[in-house]
Amino acid sequence: MFGWLTQTAALAALNLRSLPRRPGAAAVAMSGIAALTGVFAGVLSMASGFEKTMEGSGQEDVALVLRSGSTAELNSRFSSEQADVIRYAPGIVRDAAGEPRVSSELFWIVNAVGKSSGTEANVALRGIQPAGYALRKGYRLAEGREFTPGRFELIAGRGARNQFAGLEPGQMIRFGKTEWLVTGVFEAGGSVFESELWCDVNVLQSAYQLGSGFQVVRAQVDGAAGRARLEEALDGDQRLAVDVWSEEQFYSEQAEDTTALIRVIGIPISVLMAIGAIFATLNAMYASIAARARELATLRALGFGSLPAALATLLESVALALLGGVLGCAIAWLALNGFQASTLASSFSQVVFNFAVTPDLLAQGVTAALVVGLVGGVFPAVRAAMAPVTVALREL
Amino acid sequence: MATQLIQLTGVSKNYRKGRETVRVLDGISLGIDKGDFVGLMGPSGSGKTTLLNLLGGLDKPTEGLVEVDGRVISALSPGALAKWRSSNIGFIFQFYNLLPVLTAARNVALPLLLTSLPASRRKQHVNTALQLVGLTERASHYPRELSGGQEQRVAIARAIVSDPPILLCDEPTGDLDRSTADEIMDLLQRLNRDYGKTIVMVTHDPRAASFAHRVLHLDKGELGAPPEETPGAPGGTSP
């Protein structure tokens, strides 16, 4: 046992020392594997970043009331009377003055021009009530001031401001026939709300002739028990046909379709690239063995075994793959981690999110590289072990 | 009385060449004593290197037995043969077969990696071997920094570093000029005479062969009578 381990270590060290003599083949294998892990980590960082943004948006103690059967705010609708019934339902937390912590809201889509693309994209313009600020975890006014109720004013989420033109505090921006003053920029803990523009819900109703109704009622509840009480009360009310969601669950489900789509596209690309990388590794390793056929034969003539020769070849392949994998992950991390992008979410509005090259993804990328190295090294390793010593010794 | 170290009995070796079977060695029987220095000569393709490979356990005979020091090596498994080679055989090749990424000392140390010797003892052995071939001052040089003769000396040091009883040399002077070849042959002769190494050497060079105690001639896979003219050794010890 000790014997072949020492032999394998010695032969692997020799193989690695001889790598600089074969820079071309080694570079092709390494860059193939680096490209694989880079694309793998890159594509999946998009999915994980989007997921993180969406899942970080919801709170367990906030309930969303939507029209029964609606899976998005956009296709929900209540009258103001129904919204009032919900507002005073049991299970909702009240403030010091005894007022329920509720924000009845409208979710409207407007067109804004992307800063980098120069093309128009859907952006969410959300009308909120004063309690709406406190219902968002991590809400903070970062620049300027909040909008004044009753005026055509809005505040822009930091993500929306970064992605779209005309959203700097003090700027006027036109959506349809209405011109709005951007009064400030807000943060909301990196959540989906940072992709939105917020204004007074009553102003939004009048600006786009939306009547007096709302699309969603957002309410702070006393945990899961409070939400259950609210749900029970609303279910039993003949005037309403609504569904009560935990905000956390709502955004988690909203994320599923988009992240699944990114993965459906990303994983086959990665698999194709992995196949390419396996061939590049095979090629590099066969080249390595061919270039050192006489050396390997000499070592075996000296008494080194064929199993250590095979294992050392496999280790060389894995080492190349590891270098390529680390390189690819480093490039993905440096180039993409925190990179801000936006995509059309199931709410039909752009959601701004940051690519997240997480430690998990890096580990998966390096693991994929190692698998490629192992698979790509097996046949060359067998060849290294089986090559007839007497023939190889005579090769020049 | 000399003790027999190597015994070949009815050894034949066939190779497949496409659909054809080529008989490279045909019923060779041969004994080599401990401390002998045997030259193997013959035309190209006569089976000299094949015979050397069988003696060194790099290949197995199609028929017959190869015994070394009473052990039938032709019956050993590949793994057992590799282990046997590491302690019994030192190979010396025509083109030296040094590893270019290693210094002379590290090349010489390679066979010692197969032993359980600690690093300090390995270093000691390497120094002794390099001293014996007169290359102590070149220990840290890479093969590309050495002349052909020096490379062959390093290869000889590598062959003797683990003190194997048998040295198998395949055209050890084939790539060297006359005077360097003589130096190498002097060195091999010294290893035979002073250190008791049993040497079997394949060569085309009658001058190199003249250093051997006896010269065997192979032709078409059979041992035959030597040709009439074999030049005398320049200081050889032919019996």
XYZ file of C-alpha atoms in Angstrom:
635
model
C 0.000 0.000 0.000
C 2.685 2.464 1.090
C 4.809 1.467 -1.890
C 2.351 2.349 -4.569
C 1.258 5.493 -2.775
C 4.851 6.742 -2.713
C 5.294 5.722 -6.326
C 2.092 7.504 -7.326
C 3.136 10.649 -5.472
C 6.577 10.598 -7.087
C 5.192 10.009 -10.574
C 2.467 12.632 -10.144
C 5.086 15.168 -9.052
C 7.121 14.295 -12.151
C 4.068 14.682 -14.382
C 3.267 18.076 -12.918
C 6.866 19.240 -13.245
C 6.782 18.345 -16.901
C 3.601 20.366 -17.564
C 5.492 23.492 -18.684
C 6.999 21.409 -21.495
C 3.508 20.982 -22.919
C 2.037 24.455 -22.486
C -0.247 24.259 -25.535
C -2.161 21.110 -24.678
C -2.270 22.001 -20.980
C -3.591 25.485 -21.778
C -6.298 24.093 -24.099
C -7.500 21.668 -21.419
C -7.344 24.272 -18.673
C -9.121 26.950 -20.690
C -11.840 24.471 -21.730
C -12.460 23.589 -18.118
C -12.199 27.232 -17.033
C -14.812 28.159 -19.645
C -17.054 25.360 -18.425
C -16.878 26.374 -14.765
C -17.058 30.060 -15.657
C -20.258 29.578 -17.663
C -21.654 27.126 -15.108
C -21.049 29.495 -12.186
C -22.042 32.505 -14.282
C -25.399 31.187 -15.457
C -26.323 29.719 -12.121
C -25.239 32.890 -10.313
C -27.954 34.625 -12.314
C -30.528 32.130 -11.029
C -29.249 32.275 -7.469
C -29.079 36.082 -7.530
C -32.638 36.319 -8.805
C -33.815 33.763 -6.279
C -32.045 35.604 -3.480
C -33.676 38.889 -4.455
C -37.138 37.380 -4.672
C -36.921 35.217 -1.592
C -35.446 38.065 0.437
C -38.454 40.183 -0.414
C -41.090 38.514 1.656
C -41.690 38.535 5.386
C -43.458 35.854 7.322
C -45.412 38.398 9.384
C -46.763 40.246 6.381
C -49.885 38.921 4.685
C -50.864 39.631 1.110
C -54.536 39.572 0.279
C -55.283 39.020 -3.407
C -58.464 38.298 -5.310
C -59.239 34.606 -5.181
C -57.342 32.699 -7.869
C -54.858 35.505 -8.581
C -51.229 34.438 -8.563
C -49.904 37.930 -9.268
C -50.771 41.398 -8.079
C -51.392 42.460 -11.657
C -54.489 40.319 -12.130
C -56.031 40.971 -8.716
C -58.679 43.609 -8.041
C -60.816 44.868 -5.112
C -63.206 47.675 -4.643
C -62.319 50.225 -1.981
C -65.188 48.880 0.133
C -63.756 45.390 0.031
C -60.338 46.815 0.927
C -61.897 48.455 3.983
C -63.447 45.134 5.045
C -60.004 43.528 4.860
C -58.334 46.457 6.666
C -60.394 45.951 9.813
C -60.388 42.166 9.811
C -59.027 40.274 12.856
C -55.424 39.058 12.974
C -53.955 42.337 11.702
C -51.511 44.150 13.981
C -52.507 47.643 15.020
C -50.238 50.609 15.757
C -50.147 52.699 18.966
C -53.074 54.773 17.762
C -55.119 51.607 17.168
C -54.934 51.859 13.380
C -54.354 48.620 11.477
C -50.928 48.316 9.841
C -52.250 47.964 6.323
C -51.331 49.343 2.950
C -53.863 48.930 0.136
C -51.872 49.115 -3.045
C -51.968 49.273 -6.798
C -49.365 47.672 -9.026
C -49.133 49.465 -12.359
C -46.718 48.876 -15.242
C -45.013 51.842 -16.912
C -42.302 52.037 -19.567
C -38.833 53.314 -18.712
C -35.713 53.424 -20.863
C -32.874 51.090 -19.875
C -29.600 52.944 -19.269
C -27.403 50.347 -20.962
C -29.798 49.011 -23.628
C -31.490 52.281 -24.555
C -34.705 50.352 -25.069
C -37.982 50.580 -23.189
C -38.799 48.060 -20.507
C -41.637 47.462 -18.076
C -41.145 48.957 -14.640
C -43.483 48.582 -11.685
C -45.039 51.805 -10.429
C -46.572 50.923 -7.086
C -49.087 53.076 -5.341
C -48.827 52.685 -1.565
C -50.450 54.053 1.538
C -48.383 55.591 4.392
C -48.143 52.281 6.272
C -46.556 50.751 3.172
C -43.032 51.938 4.058
C -42.941 50.111 7.388
C -44.242 46.900 5.833
C -40.995 46.534 3.841
C -38.080 45.007 5.675
C -35.002 47.198 5.501
C -36.788 50.177 3.956
C -34.551 53.259 4.073
C -34.654 56.519 2.183
C -31.164 56.721 0.678
C -31.380 60.030 -1.162
C -33.766 62.996 -1.403
C -37.142 62.907 0.324
C -40.241 60.765 0.290
C -43.082 61.679 -2.093
C -45.725 64.034 -0.846
C -49.184 62.398 -0.747
C -51.558 63.961 -3.246
C -48.801 65.044 -5.645
C -47.408 63.529 -8.825
C -44.253 62.540 -7.068
C -42.464 59.239 -6.751
C -39.465 57.662 -5.152
C -37.322 55.157 -7.042
C -35.814 51.956 -5.721
C -32.021 51.903 -5.914
C -32.025 49.074 -8.469
C -34.530 50.847 -10.699
C -32.541 54.079 -10.491
C -29.339 52.225 -11.507
C -30.961 50.404 -14.430
C -33.262 53.024 -15.922
C -32.764 56.580 -17.140
C -34.466 59.648 -15.714
C -34.821 58.452 -12.131
C -32.351 60.717 -10.358
C -33.857 62.779 -7.529
C -35.054 66.098 -8.905
C -35.678 64.752 -12.425
C -39.103 64.811 -14.097
C -40.137 61.625 -15.859
C -43.149 61.074 -18.101
C -45.172 57.869 -18.021
C -47.995 58.111 -20.530
C -49.710 61.450 -20.193
C -48.509 62.097 -16.688
C -45.248 63.689 -15.654
C -43.803 62.742 -12.281
C -41.173 64.358 -10.091
C -38.599 61.941 -8.701
C -38.143 63.079 -5.112
C -35.857 60.393 -3.717
C -34.216 57.010 -3.906
C -34.918 54.213 -1.445
C -33.383 50.922 -0.418
C -35.274 47.870 0.807
C -32.622 45.367 1.839
C -31.800 44.362 -1.763
C -35.324 42.995 -2.225
C -37.549 43.059 -5.294
C -39.042 46.361 -4.085
C -35.802 48.122 -5.037
C -36.804 47.477 -8.668
C -39.996 49.509 -8.195
C -41.131 53.112 -8.200
C -43.442 54.145 -5.369
C -46.045 56.853 -5.305
C -49.224 57.760 -3.465
C -51.865 55.146 -4.329
C -54.621 57.741 -4.650
C -52.535 59.766 -7.102
C -51.897 56.632 -9.139
C -55.648 55.882 -9.222
C -56.387 59.291 -10.671
C -53.343 59.508 -12.954
C -54.325 56.453 -14.938
C -58.096 56.480 -14.274
C -57.937 53.294 -12.267
C -61.027 54.054 -10.245
C -61.054 53.813 -6.471
C -60.127 50.130 -6.217
C -56.944 48.353 -5.272
C -55.107 45.220 -6.363
C -53.527 44.044 -3.136
C -53.870 44.635 0.543
C -50.654 44.249 2.443
C -51.078 43.809 6.207
C -48.828 43.110 9.133
C -50.129 40.067 11.003
C -49.250 38.513 14.287
C -47.208 35.647 12.854
C -48.671 32.532 11.275
C -51.431 32.417 13.866
C -52.472 35.968 13.005
C -52.470 35.135 9.318
C -54.642 32.087 9.974
C -57.109 34.248 11.916
C -57.215 36.749 9.081
C -57.691 34.003 6.525
C -60.507 32.444 8.521
C -62.256 35.775 8.928
C -61.982 36.673 5.239
C -63.045 33.211 4.107
C -66.221 33.521 6.113
C -67.112 36.932 4.755
C -69.713 36.746 1.956
C -68.597 40.098 0.566
C -65.153 38.811 -0.324
C -63.574 36.163 -2.499
C -59.889 36.429 -1.640
C -56.748 34.429 -0.981
C -54.392 35.209 1.883
C -50.712 34.597 1.238
C -47.703 34.841 3.442
C -45.558 37.461 1.684
C -42.553 35.169 2.023
C -44.322 32.302 0.252
C -45.728 34.613 -2.419
C -42.315 35.894 -3.551
C -40.740 32.485 -3.242
C -43.328 31.130 -5.717
C -42.868 34.153 -7.951
C -39.148 33.292 -8.187
C -39.694 29.671 -9.171
C -40.612 30.067 -12.842
C -37.792 32.441 -13.707
C -35.080 30.552 -11.829
C -36.296 27.284 -13.351
C -36.106 28.877 -16.804
C -32.562 30.145 -16.204
C -31.537 26.691 -15.009
C -33.237 24.957 -17.925
C -31.178 27.097 -20.286
C -28.015 27.157 -18.228
C -27.614 23.509 -17.311
C -27.740 22.091 -20.880
C -25.209 24.724 -21.972
C -22.962 23.655 -19.107
C -23.395 19.974 -20.005
C -22.435 20.661 -23.630
C -19.428 22.632 -22.488
C -18.509 19.828 -20.095
C -18.476 17.360 -22.994
C -16.212 19.727 -24.923
C -13.968 20.122 -21.888
C -13.740 16.337 -21.475
C -12.470 16.028 -25.054
C -9.994 18.867 -24.504
C -8.737 17.091 -21.382
C -8.553 13.745 -23.196
C -6.557 15.406 -25.938
C -4.213 17.103 -23.489
C -3.645 13.929 -21.538
C -3.064 11.786 -24.611
C -0.588 14.434 -25.787
C 1.049 14.327 -22.369
C 1.429 10.560 -22.488
C 2.619 10.529 -26.085
C 5.221 13.191 -25.311
C 6.518 11.216 -22.340
C 6.052 7.669 -23.604
C 9.740 6.868 -23.303
C 10.014 8.506 -19.874
C 7.050 6.511 -18.591
C 8.506 3.326 -20.053
C 11.866 4.082 -18.451
C 10.245 4.586 -15.077
C 8.333 1.346 -15.426
C 11.543 -0.416 -16.468
C 13.158 0.923 -13.277
C 10.409 -0.778 -11.297
C 7.577 1.744 -11.026
C 4.268 -0.103 -11.282
C 1.583 0.351 -13.902
C -1.096 1.230 -11.326
C 0.940 4.179 -9.978
C 1.578 5.239 -13.594
C -2.172 5.238 -14.242
C -3.031 7.000 -10.982
C -0.369 9.636 -11.571
C -1.795 10.316 -15.031
C -5.243 10.616 -13.511
C -3.879 12.985 -10.860
C -2.267 15.119 -13.551
C -5.602 15.321 -15.329
C -7.392 16.201 -12.102
C -4.749 18.811 -11.260
C -5.207 20.420 -14.682
C -8.961 20.358 -14.140
C -8.605 21.845 -10.673
C -6.467 24.699 -11.999
C -8.959 25.284 -14.816
C -11.884 25.073 -12.419
C -10.386 27.529 -9.936
C -9.483 29.871 -12.795
C -13.029 29.709 -14.213
C -14.586 30.273 -10.814
C -12.229 33.173 -10.099
C -13.142 34.789 -13.423
C -16.864 34.237 -12.784
C -16.558 35.660 -9.290
C -14.506 38.686 -10.327
C -16.576 39.449 -13.405
C -20.069 38.592 -12.249
C -20.456 38.560 -8.486
C -22.621 41.578 -7.630
C -23.148 42.411 -11.308
C -26.530 44.099 -11.565
C -29.010 43.049 -14.222
C -32.732 43.029 -14.686
C -35.151 40.529 -16.109
C -38.836 40.334 -16.750
C -40.377 38.520 -13.836
C -43.745 36.819 -13.593
C -45.170 40.167 -12.463
C -44.503 41.370 -16.061
C -42.202 44.044 -14.704
C -38.438 44.186 -14.651
C -36.849 42.878 -11.491
C -33.381 44.185 -10.816
C -31.084 41.693 -9.142
C -27.421 41.091 -8.465
C -25.647 38.007 -9.786
C -24.668 35.955 -6.753
C -21.592 33.747 -7.222
C -22.098 31.973 -3.910
C -19.609 29.639 -2.174
C -22.032 26.819 -3.021
C -21.854 27.627 -6.714
C -18.058 27.860 -6.590
C -17.919 24.457 -4.916
C -20.268 23.026 -7.549
C -18.163 24.584 -10.334
C -14.932 23.109 -8.977
C -16.661 19.751 -8.465
C -17.832 19.795 -12.100
C -14.257 20.581 -13.162
C -12.907 17.683 -11.106
C -15.452 15.305 -12.628
C -14.374 16.449 -16.104
C -10.737 15.927 -15.100
C -11.452 12.437 -13.822
C -13.520 11.384 -16.836
C -11.050 12.962 -19.258
C -8.136 11.291 -17.513
C -9.416 7.721 -17.308
C -8.612 6.543 -20.843
C -5.204 8.219 -20.973
C -4.450 6.703 -17.560
C -5.320 3.246 -18.841
C -3.102 3.850 -21.852
C -0.239 4.975 -19.603
C -0.566 1.789 -17.594
C -1.011 -0.619 -20.481
C 1.485 0.757 -23.003
C 4.083 -1.934 -23.713
C 7.320 -0.850 -22.047
C 9.539 -2.591 -24.593
C 8.035 -0.634 -27.502
C 7.980 2.733 -25.754
C 11.595 2.374 -24.611
C 12.756 2.447 -28.212
C 10.754 5.569 -29.110
C 12.807 8.665 -29.766
C 33.856 -22.179 -9.235
C 31.518 -19.585 -10.763
C 27.860 -19.608 -9.673
C 25.255 -19.405 -12.361
C 23.080 -16.330 -11.950
C 20.946 -16.390 -15.086
C 19.565 -19.432 -16.839
C 17.454 -19.430 -20.004
C 15.945 -22.741 -21.000
C 14.312 -23.212 -24.401
C 13.235 -19.610 -24.596
C 11.236 -18.567 -27.641
C 9.431 -15.323 -28.302
C 6.776 -14.729 -30.926
C 5.190 -11.444 -31.912
C 1.963 -10.905 -33.792
C 2.388 -8.672 -36.819
C -1.098 -8.304 -38.249
C -2.213 -11.845 -39.023
C 1.323 -13.097 -39.149
C 3.269 -14.528 -36.234
C 6.928 -13.594 -36.218
C 9.340 -15.765 -34.225
C 11.962 -13.404 -32.836
C 13.758 -15.842 -30.545
C 13.837 -19.541 -31.188
C 14.654 -22.006 -28.445
C 17.432 -20.102 -26.720
C 19.174 -21.895 -23.871
C 21.883 -19.982 -22.112
C 23.601 -19.699 -18.762
C 25.322 -16.609 -17.389
C 27.524 -16.771 -14.313
C 27.558 -14.307 -11.481
C 30.166 -11.632 -12.297
C 30.160 -12.438 -16.007
C 30.317 -9.717 -18.666
C 28.500 -10.896 -21.750
C 28.322 -9.080 -25.072
C 25.358 -9.765 -27.343
C 25.929 -9.043 -30.984
C 24.052 -9.698 -34.175
C 22.408 -7.970 -37.087
C 19.437 -5.658 -36.640
C 16.286 -7.618 -35.962
C 18.155 -10.667 -34.758
C 16.437 -10.523 -31.341
C 19.209 -9.009 -29.169
C 17.036 -6.411 -27.474
C 14.186 -8.898 -27.113
C 16.534 -11.245 -25.289
C 17.713 -8.383 -23.079
C 14.080 -7.468 -22.306
C 13.349 -11.056 -21.295
C 16.383 -11.084 -19.004
C 15.210 -7.838 -17.422
C 11.630 -8.993 -16.897
C 10.260 -6.356 -19.256
C 8.729 -9.027 -21.418
C 7.750 -12.674 -21.073
C 8.785 -15.567 -23.300
C 6.197 -17.312 -25.443
C 7.884 -20.590 -24.511
C 10.621 -21.570 -22.090
C 11.862 -20.382 -18.725
C 13.916 -17.440 -17.578
C 15.500 -18.040 -14.180
C 17.494 -15.492 -12.253
C 19.230 -16.503 -9.065
C 17.026 -19.608 -8.887
C 13.768 -17.740 -9.360
C 11.637 -18.269 -12.467
C 10.930 -14.644 -13.342
C 8.973 -15.533 -16.465
C 6.217 -16.815 -14.165
C 5.910 -13.622 -12.101
C 2.951 -11.253 -12.349
C 3.586 -7.793 -13.860
C 3.475 -6.204 -10.402
C 5.874 -8.744 -8.904
C 8.162 -8.349 -11.912
C 8.270 -4.567 -11.462
C 9.231 -5.045 -7.819
C 11.817 -7.660 -8.764
C 13.339 -5.355 -11.400
C 13.710 -2.511 -8.917
C 16.058 -4.544 -6.732
C 17.777 -6.819 -9.243
C 18.252 -4.992 -12.520
C 19.969 -1.787 -13.576
C 19.112 -0.676 -17.113
C 21.429 1.381 -19.287
C 19.960 2.612 -22.556
C 21.463 3.885 -25.801
C 19.810 7.299 -25.474
C 20.297 7.477 -21.700
C 16.530 7.937 -21.014
C 17.066 10.580 -18.364
C 14.091 12.652 -17.280
C 14.708 16.156 -18.594
C 12.813 17.882 -15.763
C 15.068 16.401 -13.100
C 18.645 17.233 -12.183
C 21.319 14.568 -12.492
C 21.063 13.808 -8.770
C 17.277 13.480 -8.888
C 17.496 11.239 -11.946
C 19.943 9.025 -10.093
C 17.659 8.990 -7.052
C 14.646 7.665 -8.985
C 15.158 3.931 -8.270
C 15.595 4.741 -4.577
C 12.036 6.094 -4.475
C 11.023 2.450 -4.751
C 12.839 1.594 -1.547
C 12.039 2.408 2.052
C 15.318 4.285 2.544
C 14.992 7.619 4.358
C 15.854 10.776 2.415
C 19.258 11.181 4.091
C 20.298 7.643 3.118
C 19.003 8.161 -0.403
C 21.140 11.277 -0.715
C 24.140 9.317 0.529
C 23.575 6.592 -2.065
C 23.162 9.153 -4.861
C 26.413 10.888 -3.884
C 28.246 7.565 -3.859
C 26.890 6.606 -7.285
C 27.725 9.991 -8.782
C 31.193 9.851 -7.247
C 31.714 6.419 -8.766
C 30.917 7.705 -12.256
C 32.951 10.884 -11.653
C 30.106 13.379 -11.846
C 29.759 14.691 -8.297
C 30.224 18.278 -9.462
C 27.411 17.891 -12.016
C 24.807 16.695 -9.510
C 22.635 19.779 -9.803
C 22.813 20.005 -13.598
C 19.881 19.132 -15.818
C 20.373 16.608 -18.638
C 20.282 19.415 -21.235
C 23.334 20.927 -19.536
C 25.375 17.723 -19.875
C 27.302 16.162 -22.765
C 26.264 12.774 -24.181
C 29.000 11.011 -22.256
C 28.020 12.749 -19.038
C 24.387 11.847 -19.578
C 25.349 8.198 -20.018
C 27.384 8.373 -16.804
C 24.343 9.733 -14.988
C 22.313 6.854 -16.475
C 24.938 4.390 -15.214
C 24.815 6.007 -11.766
C 21.035 5.583 -11.841
C 21.466 1.926 -12.820
C 23.799 1.153 -9.917
C 22.392 3.401 -7.195
C 20.243 0.686 -5.659
C 23.110 -1.811 -6.012
C 21.421 -4.374 -8.272
C 23.474 -7.473 -9.098
C 22.728 -7.305 -12.840
C 23.288 -4.499 -15.337
C 21.543 -4.757 -18.698
C 22.962 -2.395 -21.303
C 21.271 -1.755 -24.642
C 23.819 -0.191 -26.999
C 25.352 1.917 -24.225
C 27.893 3.495 -26.579
C 25.660 3.697 -29.657
C 25.193 7.434 -29.394
C 28.739 8.362 -28.371
C 32.000 9.176 -30.128
C 34.908 6.740 -29.919
C 36.797 8.238 -26.982
C 33.642 8.846 -24.901
C 32.497 5.321 -25.742
C 35.810 3.987 -24.441
C 35.356 5.927 -21.201
C 31.905 4.441 -20.740
C 33.204 0.947 -21.473
C 36.033 1.470 -18.976
C 33.447 2.426 -16.400
C 31.309 -0.660 -17.117
C 34.395 -2.826 -16.968
C 35.287 -1.344 -13.588
C 31.783 -2.013 -12.290
C 32.141 -5.615 -13.429
C 35.650 -6.142 -12.187
C 35.664 -4.148 -8.931
C 32.030 -4.350 -7.867
C 31.110 -7.775 -9.217
C 28.236 -6.604 -11.378
C 27.000 -9.156 -13.884
C 26.661 -7.325 -17.171
C 24.808 -8.266 -20.322
C 25.382 -5.753 -23.096
C 23.766 -5.536 -26.513
C 26.019 -3.793 -28.988
C 26.737 -3.417 -32.655
C 30.185 -2.113 -31.905
C 32.897 -4.817 -31.965
C 35.176 -2.487 -30.021
C 32.638 -2.221 -27.201
C 32.016 -5.974 -27.390
C 35.714 -6.609 -26.892
C 35.385 -5.379 -23.309
C 33.134 -8.348 -22.539
C 34.401 -11.630 -21.160
C 32.545 -13.396 -23.924
C 30.443 -12.404 -26.890
C 27.301 -14.222 -27.976
C 25.998 -13.895 -31.507
C 22.340 -13.927 -32.327
C 21.101 -14.431 -35.823
C 17.446 -14.886 -36.786
C 16.575 -15.572 -33.179
C 19.148 -18.272 -32.618
C 22.460 -18.271 -30.829
C 25.177 -19.067 -33.283
C 28.925 -19.265 -33.664
C 30.766 -15.932 -33.571
C 32.056 -14.519 -36.858
C 35.744 -15.109 -37.357
C 36.941 -11.505 -37.042
C 36.391 -9.778 -33.732
C 38.817 -6.933 -32.999
C 40.720 -7.147 -29.767
C 39.818 -5.013 -26.817
C 41.868 -1.900 -26.095
C 42.669 -3.042 -22.607
C 39.773 -5.519 -22.420
C 39.876 -8.599 -20.263
C 38.529 -11.198 -22.623
C 39.220 -14.598 -21.211
